[in-house]
């Protein structure tokens, strides 16, 4: 008997309807869609014809995955706008490592982002994923809280929290900062300025040491502490080192540079807390008519690929960005994994953006 199309306005076509119309068991009909190789061709054709006549599109993949208890996808979550994953050189490199590990593990990637708190909570609570990698750049504690509510594995890309129950991978930020400041001090620099990534949300401009101590983001605070520890050991008063907070973008970095170089004794050395900030500084200094490194030395922090081809090539503290992403994926995909907190090594990469100061007495 020819299959009759079911009025989809009355009810949804189900697999049992297809089986009944084709004159086969529901198990056989299921095999046609999920294990077609075990079904005889003539039976498969009969079931497929019945499905087409009824308007049946096949099993709901979400339902199948949820019944299996695994969706083969990892959520990468941040409180930043979703464009961050594509615009920021650090994020792009990190996503490369995450993607490589997901490919090896047979998992997909779901980007979870939001422009506000309500949307972020909804996106994390509804994401079809097996676990989360958290970009704890902004809103880190809230990201962790929301993810814990899902009762899914997660890994924070930040070691700032001292809570041993939070799985995390990261670097020693203070040690990296000491490498950068020590390199410039060894070259003879004595006039420094710090261009920082955020200490709190949505703020930029010059900040005090007390504001640094109250920073919401541990990585920013730890890098300042590392810089100033070295400079103090070299006899440089930490209070004499201006600290300008940026939002890690050109819009807030340029005003900081304008303020720093408007005086009579501008810095001869810039400690940038990200390569993105450092690359903005290189371009701004060039437009200003200042030569790097003859007039000003610049050290970044991250080790993104763009730093190798900048003009001049950027001296930086390189962290193993892609390796951080790969390790985070492996920690989530390993069902036997215990809570781990891994610190990966960093190194100073000396390139063309640093040299002794223009005046030996500077």
CSV table of C-alpha atoms in Angstrom, one decimal:
chain,number,residue,atom,x,y,z
A,1,UNK,CA,0.0,0.0,0.0
A,2,UNK,CA,1.3,3.4,-0.8
A,3,UNK,CA,2.4,5.4,2.2
A,4,UNK,CA,0.1,8.4,3.0
A,5,UNK,CA,1.6,11.7,3.9
A,6,UNK,CA,0.8,12.7,7.5
A,7,UNK,CA,-0.5,16.2,8.0
A,8,UNK,CA,2.6,17.7,9.8
A,9,UNK,CA,0.3,20.5,11.1
A,10,UNK,CA,-1.4,17.8,13.2
A,11,UNK,CA,1.6,15.9,14.6
A,12,UNK,CA,5.3,15.3,13.9
A,13,UNK,CA,6.1,12.3,11.7
A,14,UNK,CA,8.0,9.7,13.8
A,15,UNK,CA,10.1,6.7,13.0
A,16,UNK,CA,7.3,4.4,14.0
A,17,UNK,CA,5.1,6.0,11.4
A,18,UNK,CA,7.7,5.2,8.7
A,19,UNK,CA,8.1,1.6,9.9
A,20,UNK,CA,4.4,1.1,9.8
A,21,UNK,CA,4.0,2.6,6.4
A,22,UNK,CA,6.9,0.5,5.0
A,23,UNK,CA,5.7,-2.7,6.7
A,24,UNK,CA,8.9,-3.3,8.7
A,25,UNK,CA,9.8,-3.2,12.4
A,26,UNK,CA,10.9,0.0,14.0
A,27,UNK,CA,14.3,-1.5,14.6
A,28,UNK,CA,14.7,-2.2,10.9
A,29,UNK,CA,13.6,1.3,10.1
A,30,UNK,CA,16.1,2.7,12.6
A,31,UNK,CA,18.9,0.7,11.0
A,32,UNK,CA,18.1,2.2,7.6
A,33,UNK,CA,19.0,5.6,9.0
A,34,UNK,CA,21.8,4.7,11.5
A,35,UNK,CA,23.3,1.4,10.1
A,36,UNK,CA,22.2,1.2,6.5
A,37,UNK,CA,24.9,-1.4,5.7
A,38,UNK,CA,23.1,-4.1,7.7
A,39,UNK,CA,19.8,-3.7,5.8
A,40,UNK,CA,19.0,-5.4,2.5
A,41,UNK,CA,18.9,-2.9,-0.4
A,42,UNK,CA,15.3,-3.7,-1.3
A,43,UNK,CA,14.1,-3.2,2.3
A,44,UNK,CA,16.2,0.0,2.6
A,45,UNK,CA,14.6,1.4,-0.6
A,46,UNK,CA,11.1,0.6,0.7
A,47,UNK,CA,11.8,2.4,4.0
A,48,UNK,CA,13.4,5.4,2.3
A,49,UNK,CA,10.4,5.7,-0.1
A,50,UNK,CA,8.0,5.6,2.9
A,51,UNK,CA,10.0,8.3,4.7
A,52,UNK,CA,10.0,10.5,1.6
A,53,UNK,CA,6.3,10.1,1.2
A,54,UNK,CA,5.6,11.0,4.8
A,55,UNK,CA,8.0,13.9,4.9
A,56,UNK,CA,10.2,12.2,7.5
A,57,UNK,CA,13.7,13.9,7.5
A,58,UNK,CA,15.5,11.3,9.7
A,59,UNK,CA,16.3,11.0,13.4
A,60,UNK,CA,16.9,14.2,15.4
A,61,UNK,CA,20.7,14.2,15.8
A,62,UNK,CA,20.4,16.2,19.1
A,63,UNK,CA,18.2,13.5,20.6
A,64,UNK,CA,20.5,10.7,19.5
A,65,UNK,CA,23.5,12.4,20.9
A,66,UNK,CA,21.9,13.2,24.2
A,67,UNK,CA,20.7,9.6,24.6
A,68,UNK,CA,24.2,8.5,24.0
A,69,UNK,CA,25.4,10.9,26.8
A,70,UNK,CA,28.0,12.5,24.5
A,71,UNK,CA,27.8,15.1,21.8
A,72,UNK,CA,31.5,15.0,20.6
A,73,UNK,CA,32.0,18.8,20.9
A,74,UNK,CA,33.9,21.1,23.2
A,75,UNK,CA,32.7,24.5,24.1
A,76,UNK,CA,35.2,27.4,24.1
A,77,UNK,CA,33.7,30.1,26.3
A,78,UNK,CA,34.6,33.7,26.9
A,79,UNK,CA,32.8,36.8,28.2
A,80,UNK,CA,34.4,38.7,25.3
A,81,UNK,CA,32.3,39.3,22.1
A,82,UNK,CA,32.6,36.4,19.7
A,83,UNK,CA,34.7,38.5,17.3
A,84,UNK,CA,37.5,38.2,19.8
A,85,UNK,CA,38.2,34.6,18.6
A,86,UNK,CA,39.0,36.0,15.1
A,87,UNK,CA,40.5,39.4,15.8
A,88,UNK,CA,42.9,38.8,18.6
A,89,UNK,CA,46.2,37.1,17.5
A,90,UNK,CA,46.6,35.3,20.8
A,91,UNK,CA,43.1,33.9,20.5
A,92,UNK,CA,43.6,32.8,16.9
A,93,UNK,CA,46.8,30.9,17.8
A,94,UNK,CA,45.2,29.3,20.8
A,95,UNK,CA,42.2,28.2,18.7
A,96,UNK,CA,44.6,26.5,16.2
A,97,UNK,CA,45.9,24.3,19.1
A,98,UNK,CA,42.4,23.6,20.3
A,99,UNK,CA,41.3,22.7,16.7
A,100,UNK,CA,44.3,20.3,16.2
A,101,UNK,CA,43.6,18.5,19.4
A,102,UNK,CA,39.8,18.3,18.6
A,103,UNK,CA,40.6,16.8,15.2
A,104,UNK,CA,42.8,14.1,16.8
A,105,UNK,CA,40.1,13.4,19.4
A,106,UNK,CA,37.2,13.4,16.9
A,107,UNK,CA,35.5,16.3,18.6
A,108,UNK,CA,33.9,19.5,17.2
A,109,UNK,CA,34.1,23.0,18.6
A,110,UNK,CA,31.3,25.3,19.8
A,111,UNK,CA,32.2,28.9,20.4
A,112,UNK,CA,30.3,30.3,23.4
A,113,UNK,CA,30.3,34.0,23.8
A,114,UNK,CA,27.9,36.8,24.7
A,115,UNK,CA,27.6,40.6,24.9
A,116,UNK,CA,26.0,40.6,28.3
A,117,UNK,CA,25.6,38.6,31.5
A,118,UNK,CA,22.1,37.3,30.7
A,119,UNK,CA,23.1,36.0,27.3
A,120,UNK,CA,26.3,34.5,28.6
A,121,UNK,CA,24.4,32.5,31.3
A,122,UNK,CA,21.9,31.3,28.7
A,123,UNK,CA,24.5,30.3,26.1
A,124,UNK,CA,26.6,28.3,28.6
A,125,UNK,CA,23.5,26.6,30.1
A,126,UNK,CA,22.2,25.5,26.8
A,127,UNK,CA,25.4,24.7,24.8
A,128,UNK,CA,25.4,21.1,23.5
A,129,UNK,CA,29.0,20.2,24.5
A,130,UNK,CA,30.9,17.6,26.5
A,131,UNK,CA,33.0,20.2,28.4
A,132,UNK,CA,34.2,23.7,28.3
A,133,UNK,CA,37.6,25.5,27.8
A,134,UNK,CA,37.3,28.9,29.6
A,135,UNK,CA,39.1,32.0,28.3
A,136,UNK,CA,39.2,33.7,31.7
A,137,UNK,CA,40.2,37.1,30.3
A,138,UNK,CA,37.2,38.9,31.7
A,139,UNK,CA,34.5,37.5,34.0
A,140,UNK,CA,36.6,34.5,34.9
A,141,UNK,CA,34.9,33.7,38.2
A,142,UNK,CA,31.5,34.0,36.6
A,143,UNK,CA,32.5,31.7,33.7
A,144,UNK,CA,33.6,29.1,36.2
A,145,UNK,CA,30.5,29.4,38.3
A,146,UNK,CA,28.2,29.0,35.3
A,147,UNK,CA,30.2,26.1,34.0
A,148,UNK,CA,30.1,24.3,37.3
A,149,UNK,CA,26.3,24.5,37.3
A,150,UNK,CA,26.4,22.4,34.1
A,151,UNK,CA,28.3,19.6,36.0
A,152,UNK,CA,30.5,19.1,32.9
A,153,UNK,CA,34.3,18.9,32.7
A,154,UNK,CA,36.1,22.3,32.2
A,155,UNK,CA,39.5,23.7,32.1
A,156,UNK,CA,40.4,27.4,32.8
A,157,UNK,CA,43.1,29.0,30.7
A,158,UNK,CA,44.3,30.9,33.7
A,159,UNK,CA,46.2,29.8,36.9
A,160,UNK,CA,45.3,33.0,38.8
A,161,UNK,CA,42.7,31.3,41.1
A,162,UNK,CA,44.2,29.5,44.1
A,163,UNK,CA,41.3,27.1,44.3
A,164,UNK,CA,42.8,23.6,43.8
A,165,UNK,CA,39.5,22.3,42.6
A,166,UNK,CA,39.6,24.4,39.4
A,167,UNK,CA,41.4,22.5,36.6
A,168,UNK,CA,43.6,25.0,34.8
A,169,UNK,CA,46.5,25.3,32.4
A,170,UNK,CA,48.6,28.4,32.1
A,171,UNK,CA,52.0,30.0,32.6
A,172,UNK,CA,53.9,31.8,35.4
A,173,UNK,CA,53.1,35.4,34.5
A,174,UNK,CA,55.4,36.9,37.1
A,175,UNK,CA,58.4,34.9,35.8
A,176,UNK,CA,57.6,36.0,32.2
A,177,UNK,CA,57.5,39.6,33.2
A,178,UNK,CA,60.8,39.3,35.1
A,179,UNK,CA,62.4,38.0,31.8
A,180,UNK,CA,61.1,41.0,29.9
A,181,UNK,CA,62.2,43.7,32.5
A,182,UNK,CA,65.5,42.0,33.1
A,183,UNK,CA,66.4,42.0,29.5
A,184,UNK,CA,65.7,45.7,29.1
A,185,UNK,CA,67.5,46.6,32.4
A,186,UNK,CA,70.5,44.6,31.2
A,187,UNK,CA,70.6,46.7,28.1
A,188,UNK,CA,70.9,49.8,30.3
A,189,UNK,CA,67.4,51.2,30.3
A,190,UNK,CA,66.3,53.2,33.3
A,191,UNK,CA,63.2,55.0,32.1
A,192,UNK,CA,60.3,52.5,31.8
A,193,UNK,CA,56.6,52.5,31.2
A,194,UNK,CA,54.1,49.6,31.4
A,195,UNK,CA,51.2,49.2,29.0
A,196,UNK,CA,48.9,46.7,30.6
A,197,UNK,CA,46.0,44.4,29.7
A,198,UNK,CA,42.9,45.0,31.8
A,199,UNK,CA,43.0,45.0,35.6
A,200,UNK,CA,39.2,45.3,35.8
A,201,UNK,CA,36.4,45.4,33.2
A,202,UNK,CA,35.9,48.4,30.8
A,203,UNK,CA,38.5,50.7,32.1
A,204,UNK,CA,41.6,52.4,30.6
A,205,UNK,CA,44.1,55.1,31.5
A,206,UNK,CA,46.8,55.6,34.1
A,207,UNK,CA,46.4,53.5,37.3
A,208,UNK,CA,48.0,53.5,40.7
A,209,UNK,CA,49.9,50.8,42.4
A,210,UNK,CA,46.9,50.4,44.8
A,211,UNK,CA,44.6,49.9,41.8
A,212,UNK,CA,47.0,47.2,40.5
A,213,UNK,CA,46.9,45.4,43.9
A,214,UNK,CA,43.1,45.4,43.7
A,215,UNK,CA,43.0,44.0,40.2
A,216,UNK,CA,40.3,41.5,39.3
A,217,UNK,CA,42.5,39.7,36.9
A,218,UNK,CA,45.5,37.9,38.5
A,219,UNK,CA,47.5,37.6,35.3
A,220,UNK,CA,47.6,41.4,34.9
A,221,UNK,CA,48.6,42.0,38.5
A,222,UNK,CA,51.3,39.2,38.5
A,223,UNK,CA,52.9,40.7,35.4
A,224,UNK,CA,53.2,44.1,37.0
A,225,UNK,CA,54.6,42.6,40.1
A,226,UNK,CA,57.2,40.7,38.0
A,227,UNK,CA,58.2,43.8,36.1
A,228,UNK,CA,58.6,46.0,39.2
A,229,UNK,CA,60.4,43.4,41.3
A,230,UNK,CA,63.2,43.4,38.7
A,231,UNK,CA,63.3,47.1,38.3
A,232,UNK,CA,63.4,47.6,42.1
A,233,UNK,CA,66.4,45.2,42.2
A,234,UNK,CA,68.1,47.5,39.7
A,235,UNK,CA,67.6,50.6,41.9
A,236,UNK,CA,64.6,51.9,40.0
A,237,UNK,CA,61.8,53.3,42.2
A,238,UNK,CA,58.7,51.4,41.2
A,239,UNK,CA,56.6,54.5,41.9
A,240,UNK,CA,58.4,56.2,39.1
A,241,UNK,CA,57.2,53.7,36.5
A,242,UNK,CA,53.9,54.8,34.9
A,243,UNK,CA,51.3,52.1,34.4
A,244,UNK,CA,48.7,52.6,31.8
A,245,UNK,CA,45.8,50.2,31.6
A,246,UNK,CA,44.4,49.3,28.2
A,247,UNK,CA,41.6,47.1,26.9
A,248,UNK,CA,44.2,45.3,24.7
A,249,UNK,CA,43.2,47.2,21.6
A,250,UNK,CA,44.3,50.2,19.6
A,251,UNK,CA,41.6,52.5,20.8
A,252,UNK,CA,42.8,52.5,24.4
A,253,UNK,CA,46.6,51.9,23.7
A,254,UNK,CA,47.0,55.0,21.5
A,255,UNK,CA,45.9,57.5,24.2
A,256,UNK,CA,48.3,55.8,26.7
A,257,UNK,CA,51.2,56.3,24.3
A,258,UNK,CA,50.2,59.9,23.6
A,259,UNK,CA,50.3,60.6,27.4
A,260,UNK,CA,53.6,58.8,27.9
A,261,UNK,CA,55.4,60.7,25.1
A,262,UNK,CA,54.0,64.2,25.7
A,263,UNK,CA,56.5,65.0,28.4
A,264,UNK,CA,60.1,66.1,28.5
A,265,UNK,CA,61.6,62.7,29.6
A,266,UNK,CA,59.5,60.0,27.9
A,267,UNK,CA,60.4,56.3,28.5
A,268,UNK,CA,63.1,54.6,26.5
A,269,UNK,CA,61.6,51.2,27.2
A,270,UNK,CA,58.0,50.0,26.9
A,271,UNK,CA,56.9,46.8,28.7
A,272,UNK,CA,53.7,45.7,26.9
A,273,UNK,CA,51.6,43.0,28.5
A,274,UNK,CA,50.5,41.6,25.2
A,275,UNK,CA,52.0,41.4,21.7
A,276,UNK,CA,48.8,43.0,20.4
A,277,UNK,CA,49.6,46.1,22.5
A,278,UNK,CA,53.2,46.0,21.5
A,279,UNK,CA,52.4,45.9,17.8
A,280,UNK,CA,50.1,48.9,18.2
A,281,UNK,CA,53.0,50.7,19.9
A,282,UNK,CA,55.5,49.9,17.1
A,283,UNK,CA,53.1,51.4,14.5
A,284,UNK,CA,52.3,54.4,16.6
A,285,UNK,CA,56.0,55.1,17.3
A,286,UNK,CA,56.8,54.9,13.6
A,287,UNK,CA,54.1,57.4,12.8
A,288,UNK,CA,55.4,59.7,15.5
A,289,UNK,CA,58.8,59.6,13.9
A,290,UNK,CA,60.5,57.6,16.7
A,291,UNK,CA,62.7,54.7,15.7
A,292,UNK,CA,62.5,51.3,17.3
A,293,UNK,CA,64.8,50.3,18.9
A,294,UNK,CA,67.2,53.2,18.5
A,295,UNK,CA,64.9,55.7,20.3
A,296,UNK,CA,62.6,53.3,22.1
A,297,UNK,CA,62.8,49.6,22.9
A,298,UNK,CA,59.6,47.5,23.1
A,299,UNK,CA,59.0,44.1,24.6
A,300,UNK,CA,55.7,42.2,24.1
A,301,UNK,CA,54.2,39.2,25.9
A,302,UNK,CA,52.7,36.2,24.2
A,303,UNK,CA,54.8,35.1,21.2
A,304,UNK,CA,52.1,35.4,18.4
A,305,UNK,CA,53.2,34.8,14.8
A,306,UNK,CA,52.6,38.4,13.8
A,307,UNK,CA,55.5,39.4,16.1
A,308,UNK,CA,58.0,37.6,13.8
A,309,UNK,CA,57.1,39.7,10.8
A,310,UNK,CA,56.5,43.1,12.4
A,311,UNK,CA,58.8,46.0,11.6
A,312,UNK,CA,61.1,45.6,13.5
A,313,UNK,CA,60.5,42.0,14.6
A,314,UNK,CA,59.2,42.0,18.1
A,315,UNK,CA,61.1,40.9,21.2
A,316,UNK,CA,58.7,39.1,23.4
A,317,UNK,CA,58.0,36.7,26.2
A,318,UNK,CA,56.8,33.6,24.3
A,319,UNK,CA,54.3,31.3,25.8
A,320,UNK,CA,53.4,28.0,24.2
A,321,UNK,CA,50.0,29.3,23.1
A,322,UNK,CA,48.9,26.4,20.8
A,323,UNK,CA,50.2,23.8,23.3
A,324,UNK,CA,48.0,25.4,26.0
A,325,UNK,CA,45.0,24.8,23.8
A,326,UNK,CA,46.0,21.2,22.9
A,327,UNK,CA,46.5,20.3,26.6
A,328,UNK,CA,43.2,21.8,27.6
A,329,UNK,CA,41.3,19.6,25.1
A,330,UNK,CA,43.2,16.5,26.1
A,331,UNK,CA,42.3,17.1,29.8
A,332,UNK,CA,38.6,17.4,28.9
A,333,UNK,CA,38.5,14.4,26.5
A,334,UNK,CA,40.2,12.1,29.0
A,335,UNK,CA,37.4,10.6,31.1
A,336,UNK,CA,39.9,9.3,33.7
A,337,UNK,CA,41.5,12.6,34.2
A,338,UNK,CA,41.8,14.0,37.7
A,339,UNK,CA,41.8,17.7,38.5
A,340,UNK,CA,45.1,19.1,37.2
A,341,UNK,CA,46.8,22.4,37.3
A,342,UNK,CA,49.5,22.5,34.7
A,343,UNK,CA,52.1,25.3,34.3
A,344,UNK,CA,53.8,25.4,30.8
A,345,UNK,CA,57.3,26.9,30.2
A,346,UNK,CA,57.9,30.3,28.8
A,347,UNK,CA,61.0,31.9,27.2
A,348,UNK,CA,62.3,35.3,26.1
A,349,UNK,CA,62.6,35.7,22.3
A,350,UNK,CA,65.1,38.4,21.5
A,351,UNK,CA,64.4,40.1,18.2
A,352,UNK,CA,64.9,43.6,16.6
A,353,UNK,CA,62.7,45.7,18.8
A,354,UNK,CA,65.2,46.1,21.7
A,355,UNK,CA,68.6,47.7,22.0
A,356,UNK,CA,70.5,49.9,24.5
A,357,UNK,CA,69.0,53.3,25.3
A,358,UNK,CA,69.9,56.2,23.0
A,359,UNK,CA,71.7,57.9,25.9
A,360,UNK,CA,74.0,55.9,28.1
A,361,UNK,CA,73.0,58.1,31.0
A,362,UNK,CA,69.3,57.7,30.4
